[in-house]
Tab-separated table of C-alpha atoms in Angstrom:
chain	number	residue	atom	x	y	z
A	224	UNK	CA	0.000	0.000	0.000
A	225	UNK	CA	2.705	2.326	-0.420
A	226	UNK	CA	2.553	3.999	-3.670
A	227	UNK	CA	1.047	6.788	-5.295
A	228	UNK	CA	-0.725	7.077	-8.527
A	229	UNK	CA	-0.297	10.092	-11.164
A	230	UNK	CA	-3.562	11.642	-11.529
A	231	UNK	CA	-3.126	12.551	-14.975
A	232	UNK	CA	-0.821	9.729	-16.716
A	233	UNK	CA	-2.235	6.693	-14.483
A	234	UNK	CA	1.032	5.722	-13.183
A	235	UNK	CA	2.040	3.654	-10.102
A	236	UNK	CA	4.693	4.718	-8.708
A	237	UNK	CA	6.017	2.399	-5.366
A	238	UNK	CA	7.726	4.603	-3.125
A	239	UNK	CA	10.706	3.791	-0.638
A	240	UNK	CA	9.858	5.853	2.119
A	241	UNK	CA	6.982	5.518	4.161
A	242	UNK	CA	5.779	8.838	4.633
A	243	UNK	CA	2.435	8.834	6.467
A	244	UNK	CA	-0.477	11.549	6.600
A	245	UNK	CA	-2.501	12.469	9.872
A	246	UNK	CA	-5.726	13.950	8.863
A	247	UNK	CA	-6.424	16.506	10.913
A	248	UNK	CA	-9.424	18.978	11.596
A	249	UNK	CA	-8.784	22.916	10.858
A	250	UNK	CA	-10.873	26.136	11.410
A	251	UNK	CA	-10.775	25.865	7.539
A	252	UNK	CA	-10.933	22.281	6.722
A	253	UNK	CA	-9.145	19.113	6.434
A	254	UNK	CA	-5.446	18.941	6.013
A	255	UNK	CA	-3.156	15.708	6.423
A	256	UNK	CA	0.385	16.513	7.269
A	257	UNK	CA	3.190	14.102	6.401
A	258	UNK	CA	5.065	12.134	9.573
A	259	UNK	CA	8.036	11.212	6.754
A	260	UNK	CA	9.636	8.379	7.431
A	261	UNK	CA	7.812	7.028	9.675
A	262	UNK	CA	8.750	3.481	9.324
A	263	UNK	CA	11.941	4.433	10.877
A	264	UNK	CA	10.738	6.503	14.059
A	265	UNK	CA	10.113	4.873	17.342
A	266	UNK	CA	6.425	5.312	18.388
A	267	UNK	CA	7.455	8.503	21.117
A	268	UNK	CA	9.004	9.848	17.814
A	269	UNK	CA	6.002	9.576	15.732
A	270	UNK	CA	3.724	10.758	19.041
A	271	UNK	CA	5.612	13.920	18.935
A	272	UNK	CA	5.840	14.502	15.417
A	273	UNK	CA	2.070	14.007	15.203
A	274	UNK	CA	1.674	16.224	18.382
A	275	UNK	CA	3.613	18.705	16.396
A	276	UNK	CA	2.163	18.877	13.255
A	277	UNK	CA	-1.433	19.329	14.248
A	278	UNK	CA	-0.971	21.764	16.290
A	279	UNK	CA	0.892	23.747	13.800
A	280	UNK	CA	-1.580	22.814	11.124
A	281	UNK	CA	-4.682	24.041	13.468
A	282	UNK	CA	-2.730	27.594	13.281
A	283	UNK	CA	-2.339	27.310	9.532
A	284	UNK	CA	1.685	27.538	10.219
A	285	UNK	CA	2.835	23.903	8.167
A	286	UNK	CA	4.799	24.561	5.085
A	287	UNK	CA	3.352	22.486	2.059
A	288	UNK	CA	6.176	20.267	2.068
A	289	UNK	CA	4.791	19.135	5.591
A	290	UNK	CA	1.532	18.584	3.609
A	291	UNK	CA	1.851	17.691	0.481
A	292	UNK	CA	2.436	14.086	-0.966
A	293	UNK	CA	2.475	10.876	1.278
A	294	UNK	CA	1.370	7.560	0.290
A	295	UNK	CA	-0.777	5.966	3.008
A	296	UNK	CA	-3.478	8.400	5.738
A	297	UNK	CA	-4.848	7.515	9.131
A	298	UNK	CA	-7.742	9.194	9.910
A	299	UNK	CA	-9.278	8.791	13.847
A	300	UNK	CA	-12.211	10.256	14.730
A	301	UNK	CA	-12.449	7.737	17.464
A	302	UNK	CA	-11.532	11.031	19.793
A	303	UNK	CA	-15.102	12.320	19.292
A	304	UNK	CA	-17.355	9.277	20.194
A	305	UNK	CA	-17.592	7.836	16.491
A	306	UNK	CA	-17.043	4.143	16.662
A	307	UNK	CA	-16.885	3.614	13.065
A	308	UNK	CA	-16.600	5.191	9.715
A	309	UNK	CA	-15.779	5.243	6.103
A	310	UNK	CA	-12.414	8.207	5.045
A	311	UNK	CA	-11.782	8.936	1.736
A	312	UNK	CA	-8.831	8.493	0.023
A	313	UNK	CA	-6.363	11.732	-0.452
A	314	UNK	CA	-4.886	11.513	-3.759
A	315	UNK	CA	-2.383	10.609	-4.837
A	316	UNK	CA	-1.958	8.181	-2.226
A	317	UNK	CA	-3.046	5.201	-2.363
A	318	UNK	CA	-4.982	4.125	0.783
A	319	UNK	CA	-6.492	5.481	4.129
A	320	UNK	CA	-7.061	4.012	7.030
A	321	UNK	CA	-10.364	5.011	9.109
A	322	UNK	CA	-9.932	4.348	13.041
A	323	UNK	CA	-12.762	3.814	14.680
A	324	UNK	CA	-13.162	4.688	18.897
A	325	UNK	CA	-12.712	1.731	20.894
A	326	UNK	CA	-16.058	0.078	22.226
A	327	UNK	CA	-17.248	-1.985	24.819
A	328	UNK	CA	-18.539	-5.460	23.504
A	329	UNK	CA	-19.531	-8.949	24.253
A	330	UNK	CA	-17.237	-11.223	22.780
A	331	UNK	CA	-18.648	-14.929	22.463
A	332	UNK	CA	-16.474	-17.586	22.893
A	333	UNK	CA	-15.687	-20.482	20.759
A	334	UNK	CA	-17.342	-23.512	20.816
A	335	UNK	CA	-15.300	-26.399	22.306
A	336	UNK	CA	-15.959	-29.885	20.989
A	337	UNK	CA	-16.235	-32.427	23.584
A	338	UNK	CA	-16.611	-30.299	27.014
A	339	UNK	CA	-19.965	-30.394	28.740
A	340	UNK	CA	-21.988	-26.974	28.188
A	341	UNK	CA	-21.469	-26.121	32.057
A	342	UNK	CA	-17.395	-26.157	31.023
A	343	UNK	CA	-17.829	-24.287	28.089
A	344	UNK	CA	-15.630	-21.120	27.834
A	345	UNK	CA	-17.937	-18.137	28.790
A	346	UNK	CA	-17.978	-14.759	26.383
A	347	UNK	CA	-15.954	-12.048	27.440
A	348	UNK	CA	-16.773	-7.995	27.516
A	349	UNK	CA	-13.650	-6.498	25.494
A	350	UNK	CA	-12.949	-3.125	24.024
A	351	UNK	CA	-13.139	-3.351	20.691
A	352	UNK	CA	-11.626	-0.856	17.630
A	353	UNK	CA	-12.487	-1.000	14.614
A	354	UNK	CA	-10.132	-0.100	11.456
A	355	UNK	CA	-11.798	0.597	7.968
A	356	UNK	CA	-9.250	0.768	5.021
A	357	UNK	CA	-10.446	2.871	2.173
A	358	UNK	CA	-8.085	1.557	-0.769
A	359	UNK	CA	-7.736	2.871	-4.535
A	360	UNK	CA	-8.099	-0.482	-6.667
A	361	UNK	CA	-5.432	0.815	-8.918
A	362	UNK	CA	-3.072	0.566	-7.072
A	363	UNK	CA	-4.269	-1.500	-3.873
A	364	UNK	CA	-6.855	-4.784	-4.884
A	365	UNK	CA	-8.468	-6.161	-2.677
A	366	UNK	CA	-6.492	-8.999	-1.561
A	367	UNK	CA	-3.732	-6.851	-0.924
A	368	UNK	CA	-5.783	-4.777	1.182
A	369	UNK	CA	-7.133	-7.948	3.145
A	370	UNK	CA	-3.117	-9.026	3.657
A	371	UNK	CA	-2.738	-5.455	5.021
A	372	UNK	CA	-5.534	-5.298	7.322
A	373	UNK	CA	-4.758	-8.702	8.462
A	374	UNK	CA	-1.622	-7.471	9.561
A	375	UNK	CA	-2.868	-4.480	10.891
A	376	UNK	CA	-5.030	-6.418	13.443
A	377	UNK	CA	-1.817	-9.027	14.557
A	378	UNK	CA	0.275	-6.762	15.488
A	379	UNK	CA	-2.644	-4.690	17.319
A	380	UNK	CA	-3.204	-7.583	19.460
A	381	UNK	CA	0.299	-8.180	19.946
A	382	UNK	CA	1.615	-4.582	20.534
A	383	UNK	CA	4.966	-6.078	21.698
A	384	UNK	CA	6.371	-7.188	18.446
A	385	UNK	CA	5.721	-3.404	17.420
A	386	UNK	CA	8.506	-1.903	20.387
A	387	UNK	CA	11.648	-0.716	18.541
């Protein structure tokens, strides 16, 4: 999911740095300002760098460099009580990501074969997020997007693999 696609000559272009956008809310609209490189910041880094830019993009102070381009978007409205939601996709990148608030829900468990009904596991209240991936089928089909998501949600559940 990280490329781009020219507008105007319908090129793919696969990028080498993964530079992703923040949407964030303005007095005058949405903007998404670049974190670049993010694959190589630890997750304090990219906490800061996001703290950063939307502050400075709420006060209309980011220079378009700090704006413009990217290849992949997160956008969370989970910070204002939505649960879920559909984002569309800045071009030229490829793909966004819509993240969801996390929600209390009742979790059945799964059916054991062999074990009485009393000795059944019993469902469990978790919080549960969910993650919506808007992708452009140009660049991203849909299996692609499935492999992404899929690994989206493993290394959400194990947030240990994802310390630097």
């Amino acid at each position: 999911v990280n490329a781009t696609i020219d507008s105007k000559t319908g090129n793919l272009r696969a990028r080498e740095n993964i530079d992703i956008s923040i949407a964030v809310a303005t007095p005058t609209g949405l903007i998404t300002p670049i974190v670049p490189h993010t694959d190589q910041k630890g997750l304090s880094d990219i906490t800061n760098s996001v703290r950063d830019l939307a502050g400075r993009a709420r006060e209309g102070k980011l220079k378009p460099e700090e704006y413009q381009g990217g290849t992949f978007c997160i956008s969370n409205l989970g910070m204002f009580g939505i649960d879920e939601f559909s984002a569309v996709i800045n071009p030229p990148q490829a793909a966004i990501l819509a993240v969801g608030g996390g929600t209390k829900r009742i979790v059945p468990a799964p059916y054991v074969d062999g074990v009485a009904k009393e000795d059944q596991p019993k469902p469990v209240i978790r919080t549960v997020m969910t993650a919506r991936l808007s992708a452009d089928r140009r660049v991203v089909d849909e299996a692609t997007a499935a492999l992404f998501l899929s690994a989206f949600k493993h290394y959400l559940s194990k947030p240990h693999l994802l310390m630097l």
